[in-house]
Short mmCIF file of C-alpha atoms in Angstrom, two decimals:
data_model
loop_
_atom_site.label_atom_id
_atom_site.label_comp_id
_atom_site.label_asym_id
_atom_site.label_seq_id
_atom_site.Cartn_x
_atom_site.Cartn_y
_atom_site.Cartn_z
CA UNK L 1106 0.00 0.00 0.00
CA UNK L 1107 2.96 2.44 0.76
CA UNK L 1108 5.01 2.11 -2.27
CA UNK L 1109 1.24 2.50 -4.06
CA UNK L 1110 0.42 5.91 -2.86
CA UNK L 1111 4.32 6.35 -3.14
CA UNK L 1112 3.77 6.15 -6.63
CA UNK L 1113 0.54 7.76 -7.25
CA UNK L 1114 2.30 10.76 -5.20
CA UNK L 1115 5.27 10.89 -7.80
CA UNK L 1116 2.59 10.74 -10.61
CA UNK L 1117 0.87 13.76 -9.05
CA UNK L 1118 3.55 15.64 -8.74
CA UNK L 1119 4.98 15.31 -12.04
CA UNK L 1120 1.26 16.12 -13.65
CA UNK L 1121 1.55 19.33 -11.76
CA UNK L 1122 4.79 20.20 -12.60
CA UNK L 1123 3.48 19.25 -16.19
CA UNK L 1124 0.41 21.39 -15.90
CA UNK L 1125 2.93 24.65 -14.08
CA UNK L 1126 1.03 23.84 -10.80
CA UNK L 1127 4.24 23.98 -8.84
CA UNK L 1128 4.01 26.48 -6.56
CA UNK L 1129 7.21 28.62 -7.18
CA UNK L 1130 8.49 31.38 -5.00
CA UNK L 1131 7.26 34.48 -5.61
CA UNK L 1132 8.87 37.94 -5.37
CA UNK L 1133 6.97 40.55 -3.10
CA UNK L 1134 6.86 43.98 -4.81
CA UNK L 1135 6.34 46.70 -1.89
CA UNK L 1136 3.71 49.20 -2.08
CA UNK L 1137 4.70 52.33 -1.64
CA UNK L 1138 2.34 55.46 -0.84
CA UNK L 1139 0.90 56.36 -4.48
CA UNK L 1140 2.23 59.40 -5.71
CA UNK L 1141 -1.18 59.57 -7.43
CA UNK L 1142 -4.54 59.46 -7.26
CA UNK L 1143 -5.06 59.00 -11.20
CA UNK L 1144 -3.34 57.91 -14.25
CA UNK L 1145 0.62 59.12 -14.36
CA UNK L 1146 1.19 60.22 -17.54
CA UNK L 1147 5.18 61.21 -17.40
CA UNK L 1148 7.84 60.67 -15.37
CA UNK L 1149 11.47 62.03 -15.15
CA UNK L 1150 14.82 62.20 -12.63
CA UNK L 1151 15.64 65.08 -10.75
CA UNK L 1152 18.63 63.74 -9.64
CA UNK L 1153 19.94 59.92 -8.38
CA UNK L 1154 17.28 59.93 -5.64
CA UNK L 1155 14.36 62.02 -6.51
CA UNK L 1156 11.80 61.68 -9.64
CA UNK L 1157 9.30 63.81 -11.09
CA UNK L 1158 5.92 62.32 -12.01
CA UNK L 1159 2.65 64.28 -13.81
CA UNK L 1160 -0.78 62.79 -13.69
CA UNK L 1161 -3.72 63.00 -15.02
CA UNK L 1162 -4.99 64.36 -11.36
CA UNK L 1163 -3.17 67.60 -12.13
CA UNK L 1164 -0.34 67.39 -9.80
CA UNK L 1165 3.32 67.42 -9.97
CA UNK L 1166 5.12 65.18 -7.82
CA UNK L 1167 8.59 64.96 -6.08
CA UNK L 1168 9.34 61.68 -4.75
CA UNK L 1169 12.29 59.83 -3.24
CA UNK L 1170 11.90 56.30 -4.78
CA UNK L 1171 14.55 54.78 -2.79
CA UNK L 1172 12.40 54.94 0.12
CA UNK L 1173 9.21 55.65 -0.95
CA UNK L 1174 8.16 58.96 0.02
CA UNK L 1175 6.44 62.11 -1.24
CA UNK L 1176 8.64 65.19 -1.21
CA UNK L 1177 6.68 67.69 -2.30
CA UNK L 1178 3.37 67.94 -4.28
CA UNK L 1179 2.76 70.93 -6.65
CA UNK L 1180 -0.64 72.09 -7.92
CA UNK L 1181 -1.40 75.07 -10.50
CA UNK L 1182 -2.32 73.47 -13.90
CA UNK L 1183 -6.10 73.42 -14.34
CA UNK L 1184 -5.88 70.33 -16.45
CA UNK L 1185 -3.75 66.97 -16.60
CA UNK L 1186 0.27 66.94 -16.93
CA UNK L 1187 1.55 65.79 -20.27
CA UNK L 1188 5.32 66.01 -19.86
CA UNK L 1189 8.07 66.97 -17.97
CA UNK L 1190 11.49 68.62 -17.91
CA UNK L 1191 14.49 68.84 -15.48
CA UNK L 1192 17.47 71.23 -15.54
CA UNK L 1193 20.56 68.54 -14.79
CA UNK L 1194 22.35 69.80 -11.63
CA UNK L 1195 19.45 71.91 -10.56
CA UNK L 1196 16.02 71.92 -9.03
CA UNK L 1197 13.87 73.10 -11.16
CA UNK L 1198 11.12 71.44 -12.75
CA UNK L 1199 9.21 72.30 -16.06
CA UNK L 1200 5.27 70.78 -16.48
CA UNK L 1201 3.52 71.14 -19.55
CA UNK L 1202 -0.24 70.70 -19.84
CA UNK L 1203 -3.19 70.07 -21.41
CA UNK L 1204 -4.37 73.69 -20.29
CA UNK L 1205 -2.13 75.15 -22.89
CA UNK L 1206 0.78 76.28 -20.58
CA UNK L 1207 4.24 75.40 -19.14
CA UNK L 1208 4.46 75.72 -15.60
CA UNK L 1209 8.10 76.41 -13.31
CA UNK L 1210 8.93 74.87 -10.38
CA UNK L 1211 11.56 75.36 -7.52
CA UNK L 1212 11.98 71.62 -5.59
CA UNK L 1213 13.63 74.08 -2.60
CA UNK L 1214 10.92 76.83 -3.18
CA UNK L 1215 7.63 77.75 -2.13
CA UNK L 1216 4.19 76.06 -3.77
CA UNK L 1217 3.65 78.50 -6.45
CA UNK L 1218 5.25 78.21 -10.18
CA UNK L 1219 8.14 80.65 -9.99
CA UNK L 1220 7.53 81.35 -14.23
CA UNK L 1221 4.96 80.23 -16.44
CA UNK L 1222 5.02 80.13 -19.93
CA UNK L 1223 1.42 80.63 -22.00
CA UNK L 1224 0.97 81.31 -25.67
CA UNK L 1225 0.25 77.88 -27.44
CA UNK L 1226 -3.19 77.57 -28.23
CA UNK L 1227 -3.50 73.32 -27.86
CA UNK L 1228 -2.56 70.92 -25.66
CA UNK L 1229 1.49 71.09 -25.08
CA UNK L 1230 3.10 67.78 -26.14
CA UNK L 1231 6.86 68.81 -25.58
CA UNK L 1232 8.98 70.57 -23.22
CA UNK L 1233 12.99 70.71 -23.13
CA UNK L 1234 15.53 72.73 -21.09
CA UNK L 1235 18.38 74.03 -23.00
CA UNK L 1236 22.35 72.78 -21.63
CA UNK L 1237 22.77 75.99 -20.10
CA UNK L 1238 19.43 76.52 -18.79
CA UNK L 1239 18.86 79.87 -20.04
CA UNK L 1240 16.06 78.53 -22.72
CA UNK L 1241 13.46 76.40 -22.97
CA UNK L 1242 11.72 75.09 -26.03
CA UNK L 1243 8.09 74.00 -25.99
CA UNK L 1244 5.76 72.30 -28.57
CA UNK L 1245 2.05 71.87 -29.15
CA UNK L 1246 -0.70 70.15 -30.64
CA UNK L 1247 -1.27 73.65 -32.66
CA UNK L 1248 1.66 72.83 -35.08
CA UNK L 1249 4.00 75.08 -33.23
CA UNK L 1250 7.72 75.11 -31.82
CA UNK L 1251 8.64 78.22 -29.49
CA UNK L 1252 11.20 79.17 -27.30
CA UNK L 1253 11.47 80.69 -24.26
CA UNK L 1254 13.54 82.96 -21.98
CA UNK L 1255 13.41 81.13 -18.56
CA UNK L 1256 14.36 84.10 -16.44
CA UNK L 1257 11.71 86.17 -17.78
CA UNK L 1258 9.39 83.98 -19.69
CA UNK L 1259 8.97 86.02 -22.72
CA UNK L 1260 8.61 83.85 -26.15
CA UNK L 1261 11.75 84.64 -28.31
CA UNK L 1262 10.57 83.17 -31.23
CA UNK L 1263 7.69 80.76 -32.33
CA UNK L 1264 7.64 78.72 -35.81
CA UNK L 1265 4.58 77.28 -36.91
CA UNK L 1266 4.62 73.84 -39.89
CA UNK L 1267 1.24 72.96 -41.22
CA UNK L 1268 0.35 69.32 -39.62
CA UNK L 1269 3.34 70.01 -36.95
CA UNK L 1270 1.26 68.34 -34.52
CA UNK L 1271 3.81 67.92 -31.62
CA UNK L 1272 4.42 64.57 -30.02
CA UNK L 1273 7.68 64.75 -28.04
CA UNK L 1274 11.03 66.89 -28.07
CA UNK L 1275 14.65 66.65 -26.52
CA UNK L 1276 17.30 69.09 -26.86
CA UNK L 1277 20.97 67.77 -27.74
CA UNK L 1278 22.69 67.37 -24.87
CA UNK L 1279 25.53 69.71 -24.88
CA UNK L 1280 24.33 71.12 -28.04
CA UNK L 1281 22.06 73.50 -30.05
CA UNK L 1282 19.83 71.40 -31.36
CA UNK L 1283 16.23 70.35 -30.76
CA UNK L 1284 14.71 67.09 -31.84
CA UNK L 1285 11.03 66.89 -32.04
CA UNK L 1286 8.55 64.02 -33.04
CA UNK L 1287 4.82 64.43 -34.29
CA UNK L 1288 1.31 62.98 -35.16
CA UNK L 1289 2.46 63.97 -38.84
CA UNK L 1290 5.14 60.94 -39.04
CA UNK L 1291 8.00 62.96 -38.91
CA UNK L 1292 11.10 63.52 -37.09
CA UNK L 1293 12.71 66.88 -37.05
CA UNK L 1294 15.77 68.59 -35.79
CA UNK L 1295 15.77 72.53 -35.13
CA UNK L 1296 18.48 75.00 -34.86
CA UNK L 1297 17.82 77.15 -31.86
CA UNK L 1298 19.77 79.71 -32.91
CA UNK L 1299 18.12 80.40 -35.98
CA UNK L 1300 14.43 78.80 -35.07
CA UNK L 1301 15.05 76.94 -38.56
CA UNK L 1302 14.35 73.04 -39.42
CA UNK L 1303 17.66 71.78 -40.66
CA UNK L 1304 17.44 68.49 -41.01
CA UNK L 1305 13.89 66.12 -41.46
CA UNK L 1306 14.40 62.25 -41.49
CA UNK L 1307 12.19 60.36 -43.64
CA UNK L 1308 8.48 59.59 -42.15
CA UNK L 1309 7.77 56.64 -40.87
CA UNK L 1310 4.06 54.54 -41.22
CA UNK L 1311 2.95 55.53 -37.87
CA UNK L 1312 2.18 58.53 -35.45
CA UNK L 1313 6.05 59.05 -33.83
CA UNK L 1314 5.29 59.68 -30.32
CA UNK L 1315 8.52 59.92 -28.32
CA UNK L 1316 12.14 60.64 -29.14
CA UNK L 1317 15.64 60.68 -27.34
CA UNK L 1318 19.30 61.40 -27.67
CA UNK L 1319 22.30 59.68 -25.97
CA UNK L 1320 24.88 61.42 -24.45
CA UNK L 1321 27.40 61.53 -26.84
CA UNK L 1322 24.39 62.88 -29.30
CA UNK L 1323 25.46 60.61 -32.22
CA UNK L 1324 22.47 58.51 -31.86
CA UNK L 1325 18.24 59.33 -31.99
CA UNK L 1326 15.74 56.74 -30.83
CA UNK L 1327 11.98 57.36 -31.62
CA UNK L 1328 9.51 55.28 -31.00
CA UNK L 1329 5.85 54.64 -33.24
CA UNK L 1330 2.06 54.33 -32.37
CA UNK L 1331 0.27 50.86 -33.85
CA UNK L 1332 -1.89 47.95 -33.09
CA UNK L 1333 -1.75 44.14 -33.47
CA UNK L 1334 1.90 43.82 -34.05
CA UNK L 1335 1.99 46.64 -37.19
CA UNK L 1336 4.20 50.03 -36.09
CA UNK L 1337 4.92 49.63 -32.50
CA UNK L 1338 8.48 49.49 -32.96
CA UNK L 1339 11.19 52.01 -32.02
CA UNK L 1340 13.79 53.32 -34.29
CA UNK L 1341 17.65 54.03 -33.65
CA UNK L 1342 18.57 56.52 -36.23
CA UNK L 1343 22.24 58.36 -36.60
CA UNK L 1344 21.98 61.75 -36.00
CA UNK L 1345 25.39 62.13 -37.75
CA UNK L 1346 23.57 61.19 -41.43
CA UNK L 1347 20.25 62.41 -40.85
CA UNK L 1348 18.02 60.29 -41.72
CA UNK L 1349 20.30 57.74 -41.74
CA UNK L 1350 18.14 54.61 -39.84
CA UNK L 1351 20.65 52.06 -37.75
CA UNK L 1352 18.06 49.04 -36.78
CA UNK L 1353 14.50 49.06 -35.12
CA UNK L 1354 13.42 47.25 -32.44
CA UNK L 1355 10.44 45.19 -33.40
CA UNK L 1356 8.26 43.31 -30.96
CA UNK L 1357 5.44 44.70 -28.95
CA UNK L 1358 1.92 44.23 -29.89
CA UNK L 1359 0.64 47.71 -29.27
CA UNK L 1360 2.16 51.27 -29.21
CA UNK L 1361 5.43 51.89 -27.90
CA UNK L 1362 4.71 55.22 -25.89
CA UNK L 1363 8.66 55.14 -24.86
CA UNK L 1364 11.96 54.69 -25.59
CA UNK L 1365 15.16 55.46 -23.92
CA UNK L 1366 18.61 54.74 -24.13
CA UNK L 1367 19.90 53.14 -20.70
CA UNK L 1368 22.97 54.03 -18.72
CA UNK L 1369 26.04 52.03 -20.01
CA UNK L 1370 28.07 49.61 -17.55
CA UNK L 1371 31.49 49.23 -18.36
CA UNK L 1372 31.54 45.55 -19.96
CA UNK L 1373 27.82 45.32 -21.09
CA UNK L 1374 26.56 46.25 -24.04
CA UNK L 1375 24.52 49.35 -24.94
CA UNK L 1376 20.68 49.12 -23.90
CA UNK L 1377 17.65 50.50 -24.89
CA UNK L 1378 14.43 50.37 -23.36
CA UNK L 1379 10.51 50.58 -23.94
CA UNK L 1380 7.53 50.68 -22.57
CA UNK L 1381 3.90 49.82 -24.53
CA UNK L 1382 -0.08 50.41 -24.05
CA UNK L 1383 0.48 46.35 -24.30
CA UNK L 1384 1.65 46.25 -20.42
CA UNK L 1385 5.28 45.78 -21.09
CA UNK L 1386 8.89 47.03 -21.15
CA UNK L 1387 11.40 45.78 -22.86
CA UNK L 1388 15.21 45.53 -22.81
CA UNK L 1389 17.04 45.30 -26.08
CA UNK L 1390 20.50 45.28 -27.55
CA UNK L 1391 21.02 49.17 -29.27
CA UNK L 1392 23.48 48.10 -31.38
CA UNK L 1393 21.75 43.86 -32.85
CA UNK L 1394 18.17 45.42 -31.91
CA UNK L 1395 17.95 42.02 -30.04
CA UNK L 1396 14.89 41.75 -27.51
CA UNK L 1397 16.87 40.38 -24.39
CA UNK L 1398 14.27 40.61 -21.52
CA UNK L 1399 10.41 41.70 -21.50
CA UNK L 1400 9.19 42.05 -18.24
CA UNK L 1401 5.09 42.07 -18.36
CA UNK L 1402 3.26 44.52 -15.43
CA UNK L 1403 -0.10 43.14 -16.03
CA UNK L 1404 -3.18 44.73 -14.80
CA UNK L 1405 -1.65 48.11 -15.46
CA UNK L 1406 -2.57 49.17 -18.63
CA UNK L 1407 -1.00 51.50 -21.17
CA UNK L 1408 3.06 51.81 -20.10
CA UNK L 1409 3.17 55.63 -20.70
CA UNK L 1410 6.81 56.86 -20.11
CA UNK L 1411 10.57 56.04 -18.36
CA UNK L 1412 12.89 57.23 -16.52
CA UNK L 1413 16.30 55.63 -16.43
CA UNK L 1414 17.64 56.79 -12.28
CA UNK L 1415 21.23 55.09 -12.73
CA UNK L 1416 22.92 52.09 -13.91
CA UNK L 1417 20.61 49.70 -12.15
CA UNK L 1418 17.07 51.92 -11.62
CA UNK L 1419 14.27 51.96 -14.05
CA UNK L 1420 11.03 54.04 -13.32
CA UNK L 1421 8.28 53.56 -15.25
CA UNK L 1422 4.82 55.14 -15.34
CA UNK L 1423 1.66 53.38 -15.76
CA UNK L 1424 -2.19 54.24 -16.46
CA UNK L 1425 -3.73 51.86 -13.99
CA UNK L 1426 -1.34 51.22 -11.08
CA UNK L 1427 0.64 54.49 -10.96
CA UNK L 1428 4.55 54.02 -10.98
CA UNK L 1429 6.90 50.95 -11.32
CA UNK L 1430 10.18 50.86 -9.50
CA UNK L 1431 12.39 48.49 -11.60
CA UNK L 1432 15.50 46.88 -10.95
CA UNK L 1433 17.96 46.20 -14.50
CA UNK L 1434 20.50 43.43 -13.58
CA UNK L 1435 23.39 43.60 -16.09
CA UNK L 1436 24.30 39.94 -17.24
CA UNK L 1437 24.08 37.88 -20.29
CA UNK L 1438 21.42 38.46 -20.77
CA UNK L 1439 20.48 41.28 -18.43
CA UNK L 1440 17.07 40.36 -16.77
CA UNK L 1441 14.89 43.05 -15.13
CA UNK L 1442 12.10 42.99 -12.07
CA UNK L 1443 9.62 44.78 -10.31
CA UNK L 1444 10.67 45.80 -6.90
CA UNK L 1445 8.01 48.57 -5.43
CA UNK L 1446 4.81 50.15 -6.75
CA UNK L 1447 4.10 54.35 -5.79
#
């Protein structure tokens, strides 16, 4: 009778195992305090411990994701946060909105905007600090590009491109120029000096909706709208032969609402990320456009932005479940996990 339910035991367990009934340990992601009460629409880093989130609930946030704590909260904008914008080394924060303006914030000042910026008449879509922080560049669902003077606010000059409708910009780092993505296909690079397009890469099939530089500003990524598998990719182009397009990273099922380029660790290769409206971010290979891990968040909707914190730190902003601490482990391949929800 023993060695009978002995084996009827070992038959049972290897139908489970068959069937993935196994329990298997399971990593506990920690729930932070939310940041928000409402879709997050954009995050960014301040600096190596603080982030910068907008939400559809109006507010800008300051939090310290290594702990998991609200800094500071700021409220002025009448009508959800679309982007964001830092100035590296400093603590001010740029929000653009749905209510048409561009909102300044001091992390170390009081709760009011300390500049605003108003003169688009749509929805703005981009927002981008120049290296030196004396200029910012802004751009809008009403086909228009303009530039600002930070200290004082006043719109130096504004340039306006039939079906310009803005998607995304970034400016250069450590250079002049301003690359911008739109709902017209198109990728463009302006000349802040001048306020001139200089260069326009080929348009792709699909609505571009995000774009980024790497450091050493030889390299563009943009990423496309889609659905069932068609668009959805991003794009690494070289910015040194414009319109010059190095691979594309093919493999989510719905848009790709992100893509950026990842710190580099000295023996791994260069990374790129992005994050879908199909749940998921992926890692791949910049140079092979190999997919080499996709981490699935399910249950939280549309993946709307990223925000690479260092070599190891991945934030990434969600529709339903607000943001996603995740933690990049370099290896071949590299792998990446959840660690806390806020």
């Amino acid at each position: 009778m023993g060695k009978l339910q002995s084996k009827l035991r070992r038959r049972s367990d290897l139908y489970r195992a068959r069937e993935g009934a196994e329990p298997t340990p399971v990593h506990q992601v920690v729930q932070y305090e939310p940041a928000h009460s409402d879709a997050v629409n954009c995050v960014t880093s301040l600096n190596s411990d603080l982030c910068v989130s907008g939400g559809s609930d109006q507010a800008v946030v300051v939090y310290d994701w290594r702990v998991g704590k609200v800094c500071r909260c700021f409220h002025g904008h009448s009508k959800e946060i679309t982007k964001l914008g830092c100035f590296a080394g400093s603590t001010w924060i740029f929000s653009a909105s749905r209510d048409k303006s561009v909102l300044m914030w001091d992390f170390t000042g009081g709760p009011n905007p300390i500049q605003s910026f108003c003169g688009h008449e749509l929805v703005v879509n981009g927002v981008a600090v120049s290296p030196d922080g004396s200029r910012l560049c802004t751009g809008s669902r009403d086909n228009s590009m303009c530039l600002w003077d930070v200290e004082s606010g006043k719109c130096l000059h504004r340039n306006t491109i039939s079906r310009n409708l803005v998607t995304h910009l970034c400016w250069v780092p450590g250079g002049t120029s301003i690359v911008q993505t739109s709902e017209d296909k198109t990728i463009r690079v302006w000349d802040s000096r001048t306020w001139q397009v200089t260069n326009t890469f080929p348009a792709k099939q699909y609505i571009q909706t995000h774009c980024d530089v790497n450091m050493n500003h030889y390299y563009l990524l943009s990423s496309s709208n889609g659905f069932g598998g068609h668009g959805c990719e991003a794009t690494l182009w070289d910015l040194r032969q414009p319109g010059c397009k190095v691979v594309e990273y093919r493999g989510h099922v719905q848009t790709t609402a992100c893509c950026v380029f990842l710190p580099t660790s000295i023996g791994s290769p260069a990374l790129v990320a992005s994050s879908s409206h199909d749940s998921s971010v992926k890692i791949w290979d910049q140079n092979t456009a190999a997919c080499l891990f996709t981490l699935a968040l399910d249950g939280s909707g549309p993946l709307s932005s990223l925000a690479p914190c260092d070599s190891s730190a991945l934030l990434c902003a969600s529709y339903n479940s607000g943001l996603h601490q995740l933690q990049v482990s370099a290896g071949a391949p590299p792998s990446v996990r959840e660690v806390a929800r806020f």
